[in-house]
Protein backbone atom coordinates (compact mmCIF):
# COMPACT_ATOMS: atom_id res chain seq x y z
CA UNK A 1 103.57 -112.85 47.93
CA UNK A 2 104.90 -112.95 44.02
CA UNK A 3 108.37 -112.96 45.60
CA UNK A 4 107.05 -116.20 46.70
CA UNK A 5 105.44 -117.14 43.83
CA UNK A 6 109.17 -116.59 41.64
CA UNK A 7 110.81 -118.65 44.47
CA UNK A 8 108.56 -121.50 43.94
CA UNK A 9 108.76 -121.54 40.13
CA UNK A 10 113.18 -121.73 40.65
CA UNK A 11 112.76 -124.39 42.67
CA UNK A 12 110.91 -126.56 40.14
CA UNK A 13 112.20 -129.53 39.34
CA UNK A 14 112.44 -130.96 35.82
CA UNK A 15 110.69 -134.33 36.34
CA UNK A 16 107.60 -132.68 38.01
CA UNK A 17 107.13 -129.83 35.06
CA UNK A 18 107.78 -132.24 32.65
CA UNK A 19 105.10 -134.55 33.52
CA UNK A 20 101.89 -134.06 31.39
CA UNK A 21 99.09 -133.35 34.28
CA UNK A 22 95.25 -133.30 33.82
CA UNK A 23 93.56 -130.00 35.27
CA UNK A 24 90.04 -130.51 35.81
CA UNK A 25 88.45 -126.98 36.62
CA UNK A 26 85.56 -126.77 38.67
CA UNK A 27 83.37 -124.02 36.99
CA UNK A 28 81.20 -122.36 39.05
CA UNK A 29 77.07 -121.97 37.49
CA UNK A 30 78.61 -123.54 34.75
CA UNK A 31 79.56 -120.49 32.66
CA UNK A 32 81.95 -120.71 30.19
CA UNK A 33 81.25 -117.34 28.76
CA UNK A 34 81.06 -115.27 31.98
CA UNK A 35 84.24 -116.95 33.04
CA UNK A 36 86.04 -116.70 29.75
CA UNK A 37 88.45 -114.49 30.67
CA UNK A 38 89.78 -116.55 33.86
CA UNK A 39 90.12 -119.98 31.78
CA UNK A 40 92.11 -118.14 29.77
CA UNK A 41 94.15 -117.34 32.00
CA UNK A 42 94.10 -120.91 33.34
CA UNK A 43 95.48 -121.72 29.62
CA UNK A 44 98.00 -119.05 29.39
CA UNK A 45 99.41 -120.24 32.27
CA UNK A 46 100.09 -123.85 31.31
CA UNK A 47 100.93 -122.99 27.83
CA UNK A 48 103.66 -121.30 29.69
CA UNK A 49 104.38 -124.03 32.21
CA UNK A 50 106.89 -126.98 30.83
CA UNK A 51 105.49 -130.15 30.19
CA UNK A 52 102.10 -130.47 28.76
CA UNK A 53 99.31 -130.07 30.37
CA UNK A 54 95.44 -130.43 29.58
CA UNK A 55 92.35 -128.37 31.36
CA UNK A 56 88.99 -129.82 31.13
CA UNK A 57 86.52 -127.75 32.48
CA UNK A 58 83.76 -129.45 34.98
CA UNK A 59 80.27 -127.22 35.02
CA UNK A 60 78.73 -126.98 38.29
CA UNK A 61 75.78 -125.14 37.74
CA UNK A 62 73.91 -125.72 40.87
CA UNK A 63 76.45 -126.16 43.27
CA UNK A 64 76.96 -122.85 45.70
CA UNK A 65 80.88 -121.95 45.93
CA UNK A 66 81.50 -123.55 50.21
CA UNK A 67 80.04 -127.17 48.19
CA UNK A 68 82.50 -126.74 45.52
CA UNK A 69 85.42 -126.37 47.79
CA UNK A 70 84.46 -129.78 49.53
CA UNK A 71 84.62 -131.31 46.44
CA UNK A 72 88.24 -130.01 45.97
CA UNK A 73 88.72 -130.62 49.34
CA UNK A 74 87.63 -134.67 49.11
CA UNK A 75 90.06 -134.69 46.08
CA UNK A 76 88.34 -137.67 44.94
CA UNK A 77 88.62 -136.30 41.37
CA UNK A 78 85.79 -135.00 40.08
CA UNK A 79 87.67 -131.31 40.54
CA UNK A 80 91.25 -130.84 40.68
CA UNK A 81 91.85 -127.02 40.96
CA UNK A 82 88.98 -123.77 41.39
CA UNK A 83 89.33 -120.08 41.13
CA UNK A 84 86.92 -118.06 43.54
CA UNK A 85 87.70 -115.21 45.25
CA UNK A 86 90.21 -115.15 48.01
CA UNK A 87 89.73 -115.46 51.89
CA UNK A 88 91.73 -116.11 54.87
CA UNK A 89 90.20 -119.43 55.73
CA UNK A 90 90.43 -120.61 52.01
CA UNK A 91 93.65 -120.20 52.54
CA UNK A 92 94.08 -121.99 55.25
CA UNK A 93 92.18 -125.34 53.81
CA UNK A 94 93.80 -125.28 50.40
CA UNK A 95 97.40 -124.03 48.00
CA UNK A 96 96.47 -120.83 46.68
CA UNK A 97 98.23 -119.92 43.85
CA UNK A 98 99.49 -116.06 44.25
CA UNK A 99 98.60 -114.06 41.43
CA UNK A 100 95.28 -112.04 41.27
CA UNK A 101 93.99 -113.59 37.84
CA UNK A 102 92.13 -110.22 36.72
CA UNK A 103 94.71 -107.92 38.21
CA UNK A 104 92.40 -106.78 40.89
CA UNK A 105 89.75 -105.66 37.90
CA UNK A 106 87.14 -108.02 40.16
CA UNK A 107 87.35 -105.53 43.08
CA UNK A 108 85.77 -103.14 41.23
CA UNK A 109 82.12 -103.42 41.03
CA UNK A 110 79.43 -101.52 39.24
CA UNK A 111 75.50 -101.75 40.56
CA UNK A 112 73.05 -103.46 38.72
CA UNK A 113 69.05 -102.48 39.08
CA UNK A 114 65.86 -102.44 37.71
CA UNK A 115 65.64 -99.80 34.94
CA UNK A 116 62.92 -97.69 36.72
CA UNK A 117 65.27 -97.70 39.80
CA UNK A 118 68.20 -96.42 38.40
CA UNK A 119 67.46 -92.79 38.52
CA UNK A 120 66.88 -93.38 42.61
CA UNK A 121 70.20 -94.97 42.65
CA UNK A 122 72.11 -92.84 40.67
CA UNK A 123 72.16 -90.27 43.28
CA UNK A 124 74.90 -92.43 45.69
CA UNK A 125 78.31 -90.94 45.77
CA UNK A 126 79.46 -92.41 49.46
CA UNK A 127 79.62 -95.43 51.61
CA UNK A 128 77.06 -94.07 53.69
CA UNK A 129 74.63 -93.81 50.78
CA UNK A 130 75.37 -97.59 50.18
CA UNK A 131 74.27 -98.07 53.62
CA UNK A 132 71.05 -96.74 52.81
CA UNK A 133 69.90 -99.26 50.77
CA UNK A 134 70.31 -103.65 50.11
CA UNK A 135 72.67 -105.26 48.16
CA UNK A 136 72.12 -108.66 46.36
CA UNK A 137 74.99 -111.22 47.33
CA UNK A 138 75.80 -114.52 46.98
CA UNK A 139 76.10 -117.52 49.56
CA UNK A 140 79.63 -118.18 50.64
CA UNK A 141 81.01 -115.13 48.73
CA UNK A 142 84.26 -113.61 50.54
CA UNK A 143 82.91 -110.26 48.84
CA UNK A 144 80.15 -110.18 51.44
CA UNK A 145 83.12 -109.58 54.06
CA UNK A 146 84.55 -106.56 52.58
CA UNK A 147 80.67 -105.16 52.16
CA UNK A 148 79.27 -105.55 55.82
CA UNK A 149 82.87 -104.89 56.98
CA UNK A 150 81.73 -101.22 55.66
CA UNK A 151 78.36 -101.37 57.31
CA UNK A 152 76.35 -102.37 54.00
CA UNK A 153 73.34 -104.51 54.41
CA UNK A 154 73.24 -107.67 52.12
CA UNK A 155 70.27 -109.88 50.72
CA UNK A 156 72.19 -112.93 50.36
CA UNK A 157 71.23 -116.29 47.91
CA UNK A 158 72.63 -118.41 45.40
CA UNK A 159 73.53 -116.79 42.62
CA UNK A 160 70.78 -118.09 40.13
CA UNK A 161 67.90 -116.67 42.50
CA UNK A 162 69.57 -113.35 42.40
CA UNK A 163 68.81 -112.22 39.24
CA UNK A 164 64.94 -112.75 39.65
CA UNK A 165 65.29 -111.17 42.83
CA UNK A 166 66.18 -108.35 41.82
CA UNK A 167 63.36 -107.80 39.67
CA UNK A 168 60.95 -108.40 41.85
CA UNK A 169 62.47 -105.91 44.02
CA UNK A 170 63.84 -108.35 47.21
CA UNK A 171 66.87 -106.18 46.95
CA UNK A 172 67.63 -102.54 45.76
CA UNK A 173 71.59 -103.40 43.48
CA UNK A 174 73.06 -106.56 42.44
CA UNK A 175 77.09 -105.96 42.92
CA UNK A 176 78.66 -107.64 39.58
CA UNK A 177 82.68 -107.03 38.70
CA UNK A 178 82.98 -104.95 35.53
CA UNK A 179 84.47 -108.12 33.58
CA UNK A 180 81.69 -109.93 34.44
CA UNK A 181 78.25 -107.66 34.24
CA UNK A 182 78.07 -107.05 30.12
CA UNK A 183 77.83 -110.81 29.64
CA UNK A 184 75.61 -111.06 32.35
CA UNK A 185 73.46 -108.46 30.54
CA UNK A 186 73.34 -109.63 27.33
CA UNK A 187 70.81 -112.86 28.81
CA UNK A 188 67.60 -112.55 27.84
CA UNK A 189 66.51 -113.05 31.09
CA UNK A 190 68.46 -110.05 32.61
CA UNK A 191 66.38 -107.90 30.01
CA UNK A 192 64.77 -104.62 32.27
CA UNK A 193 68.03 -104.27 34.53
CA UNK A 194 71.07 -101.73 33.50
CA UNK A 195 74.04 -100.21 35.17
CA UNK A 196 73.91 -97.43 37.92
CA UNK A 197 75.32 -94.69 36.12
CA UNK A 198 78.94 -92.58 37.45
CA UNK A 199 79.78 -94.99 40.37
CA UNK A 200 81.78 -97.98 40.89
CA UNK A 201 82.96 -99.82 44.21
CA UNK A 202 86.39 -100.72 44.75
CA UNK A 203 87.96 -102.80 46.91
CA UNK A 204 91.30 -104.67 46.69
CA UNK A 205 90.25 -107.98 45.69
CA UNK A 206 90.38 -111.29 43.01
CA UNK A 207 90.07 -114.55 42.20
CA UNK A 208 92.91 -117.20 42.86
CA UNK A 209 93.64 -120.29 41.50
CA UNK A 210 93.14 -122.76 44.82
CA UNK A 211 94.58 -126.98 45.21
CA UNK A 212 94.63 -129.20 46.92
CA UNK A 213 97.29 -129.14 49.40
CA UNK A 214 97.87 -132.88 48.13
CA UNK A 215 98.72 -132.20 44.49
CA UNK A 216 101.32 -129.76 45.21
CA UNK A 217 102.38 -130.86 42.19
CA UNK A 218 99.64 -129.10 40.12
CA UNK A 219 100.27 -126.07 42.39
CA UNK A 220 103.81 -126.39 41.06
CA UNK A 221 103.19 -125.96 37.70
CA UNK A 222 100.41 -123.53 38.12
CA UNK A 223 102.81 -121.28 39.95
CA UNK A 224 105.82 -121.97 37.50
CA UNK A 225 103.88 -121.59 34.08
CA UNK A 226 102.17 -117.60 35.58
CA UNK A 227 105.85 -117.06 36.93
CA UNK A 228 107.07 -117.45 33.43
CA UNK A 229 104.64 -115.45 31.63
CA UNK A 230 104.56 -112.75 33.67
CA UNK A 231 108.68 -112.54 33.15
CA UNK A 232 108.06 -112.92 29.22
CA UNK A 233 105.20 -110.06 29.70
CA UNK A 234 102.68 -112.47 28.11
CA UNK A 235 100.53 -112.22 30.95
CA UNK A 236 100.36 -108.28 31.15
CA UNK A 237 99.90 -108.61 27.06
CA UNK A 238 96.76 -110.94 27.61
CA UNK A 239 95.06 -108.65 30.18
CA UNK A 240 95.51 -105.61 27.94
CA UNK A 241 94.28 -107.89 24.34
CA UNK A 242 91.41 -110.05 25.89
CA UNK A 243 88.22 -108.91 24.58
CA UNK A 244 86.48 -109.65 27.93
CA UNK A 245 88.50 -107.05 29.87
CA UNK A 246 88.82 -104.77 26.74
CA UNK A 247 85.11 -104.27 26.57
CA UNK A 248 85.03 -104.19 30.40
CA UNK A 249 87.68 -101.09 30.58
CA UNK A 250 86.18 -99.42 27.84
CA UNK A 251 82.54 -99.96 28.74
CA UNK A 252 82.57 -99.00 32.18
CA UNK A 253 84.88 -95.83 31.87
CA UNK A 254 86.12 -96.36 35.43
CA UNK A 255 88.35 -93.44 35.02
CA UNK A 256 85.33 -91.50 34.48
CA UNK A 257 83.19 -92.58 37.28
CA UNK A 258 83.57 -91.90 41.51
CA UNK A 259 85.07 -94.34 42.63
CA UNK A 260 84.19 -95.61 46.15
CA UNK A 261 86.87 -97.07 48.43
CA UNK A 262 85.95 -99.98 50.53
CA UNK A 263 87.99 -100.93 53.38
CA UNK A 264 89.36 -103.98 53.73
CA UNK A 265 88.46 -106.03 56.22
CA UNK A 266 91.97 -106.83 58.89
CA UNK A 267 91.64 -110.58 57.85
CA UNK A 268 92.07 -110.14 54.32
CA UNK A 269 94.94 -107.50 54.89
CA UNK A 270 97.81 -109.99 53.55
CA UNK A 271 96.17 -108.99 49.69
CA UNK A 272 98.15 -105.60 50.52
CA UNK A 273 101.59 -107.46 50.49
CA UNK A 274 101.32 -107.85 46.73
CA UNK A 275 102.90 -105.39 45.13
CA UNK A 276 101.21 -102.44 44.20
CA UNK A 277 102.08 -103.24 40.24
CA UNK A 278 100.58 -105.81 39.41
CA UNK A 279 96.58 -104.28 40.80
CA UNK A 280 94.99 -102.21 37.83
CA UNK A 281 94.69 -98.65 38.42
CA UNK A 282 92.03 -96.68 36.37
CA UNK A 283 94.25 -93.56 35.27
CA UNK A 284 92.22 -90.77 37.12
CA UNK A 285 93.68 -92.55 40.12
CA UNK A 286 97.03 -93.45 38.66
């Protein structure tokens, strides 16, 4: 896959990189500040790209993920490019761009509850003890794959009823990536829930940058401009400086918790053809 992705960015051609482009990101519920870390990436990327480039960001904050790709899909230009997480038959529809944006930090999940739950919950160390109880998960969410693939029972919604859900007890754990869930927790809303203590869920998984096969072009430059940071070791630099992901390593301690392996589902087995480097590792498993 990045063998790919360095193929594509040689074969550039001057006129297309040169041309300044207008990237209008489809934002999913709207969120700049849970999502800071990927537009930054999104920025890094064309600061890195020739020619020069503009992202505006376009908040959909009631629109489920599957409506969002038929906007992309329509390409009538409200949305020009989206990052969600990856699966086989977005990958079929659309250009995915090959390079897991948070290094594969979005596979690994830590539970949210209820405070008076947590002490229940803190007692699961396997996958079967996952299948004992429900998980909160969104509509259209490739995630859900990977969790009933391993026999876990979902209560699934949009993502803005899920938080109220989960304090009114519809569902037992809310499943939020560690670069996501302190944001998510600062909301006054989400006061009452906290983080199941010593666990996390892994799975190898991430968000990609998806097109329009139609405006190869922007696929282009999107591929050329993370080709060329990653060579310059800009990109690697960002991951370990960004405050998002620094208070998301050192908050969750995922070296310090049991991890449990996932296993990923046979459709989603081309992830495993990226190399091996470019996935975070927490050092215990290193």
């Amino acid at each position: 896959m990045f063998r790919t992705l360095i193929a594509l960015s040689l074969t550039l051609t001057l006129s297309a990189t040169l041309r300044a482009e207008t990237f209008r990101l489809g934002l999913l519920h709207g969120d700049r500040d849970v999502f800071a870390y990927e537009i930054s990436v999104i920025r890094l990327a064309l600061e890195y790209a020739p020619g020069d480039h503009e992202l505006i960001l376009v908040p959909l904050w009631d629109a489920p993920q599957n409506r969002i790709f038929r906007l992309l899909e329509e390409g009538r230009g409200q949305i020009n490019v989206f990052f969600s997480g990856y699966s086989p038959e977005r990958e079929s529809r659309f250009l995915r761009v090959d390079v897991p944006m948070t290094r594969g930090l979005l596979g690994y999940r830590l539970l949210v509850a209820p405070q008076e739950h947590i002490e229940a919950l803190s007692r699961i160390r396997t996958v079967e003890d996952l299948q004992n109880i429900v998980i909160g998960s969104g509509i259209g969410w490739p995630d859900n794959d990977y969790l009933e693939a391993n026999g876990l029972t979902l209560s699934i919604s949009q993502y803005a009823n899920l938080w109220p859900m989960l304090k009114r007890g519809r569902f037992d754990a809310f499943h939020r990536g560690v670069q996501e869930v302190y944001e998510e927790l600062r909301k006054p809303q989400n006061q009452g829930l906290a983080i199941v203590p010593d666990i996390a869920l892994r799975f190898r998984y991430d968000y990609f940058l998806f097109v329009n096969p139609a405006r190869s072009d922007l696929h282009r430059i999107l591929t050329d401009g993370f080709a060329r940071a990653y060579e310059m070791g800009a990109l690697d630099r960002h991951f370990t400086t960004a405050p998002r992901i620094h208070e998301a390593l050192t908050r969750s301690q995922l070296n310090r918790r049991i991890i449990i392996s996932l296993e990923t589902p046979e459709a989603y087995r081309s992830l495993n053809e990226i190399a091996d480097k470019f996935w975070y590792t927490p050092d215990a498993m290193q």
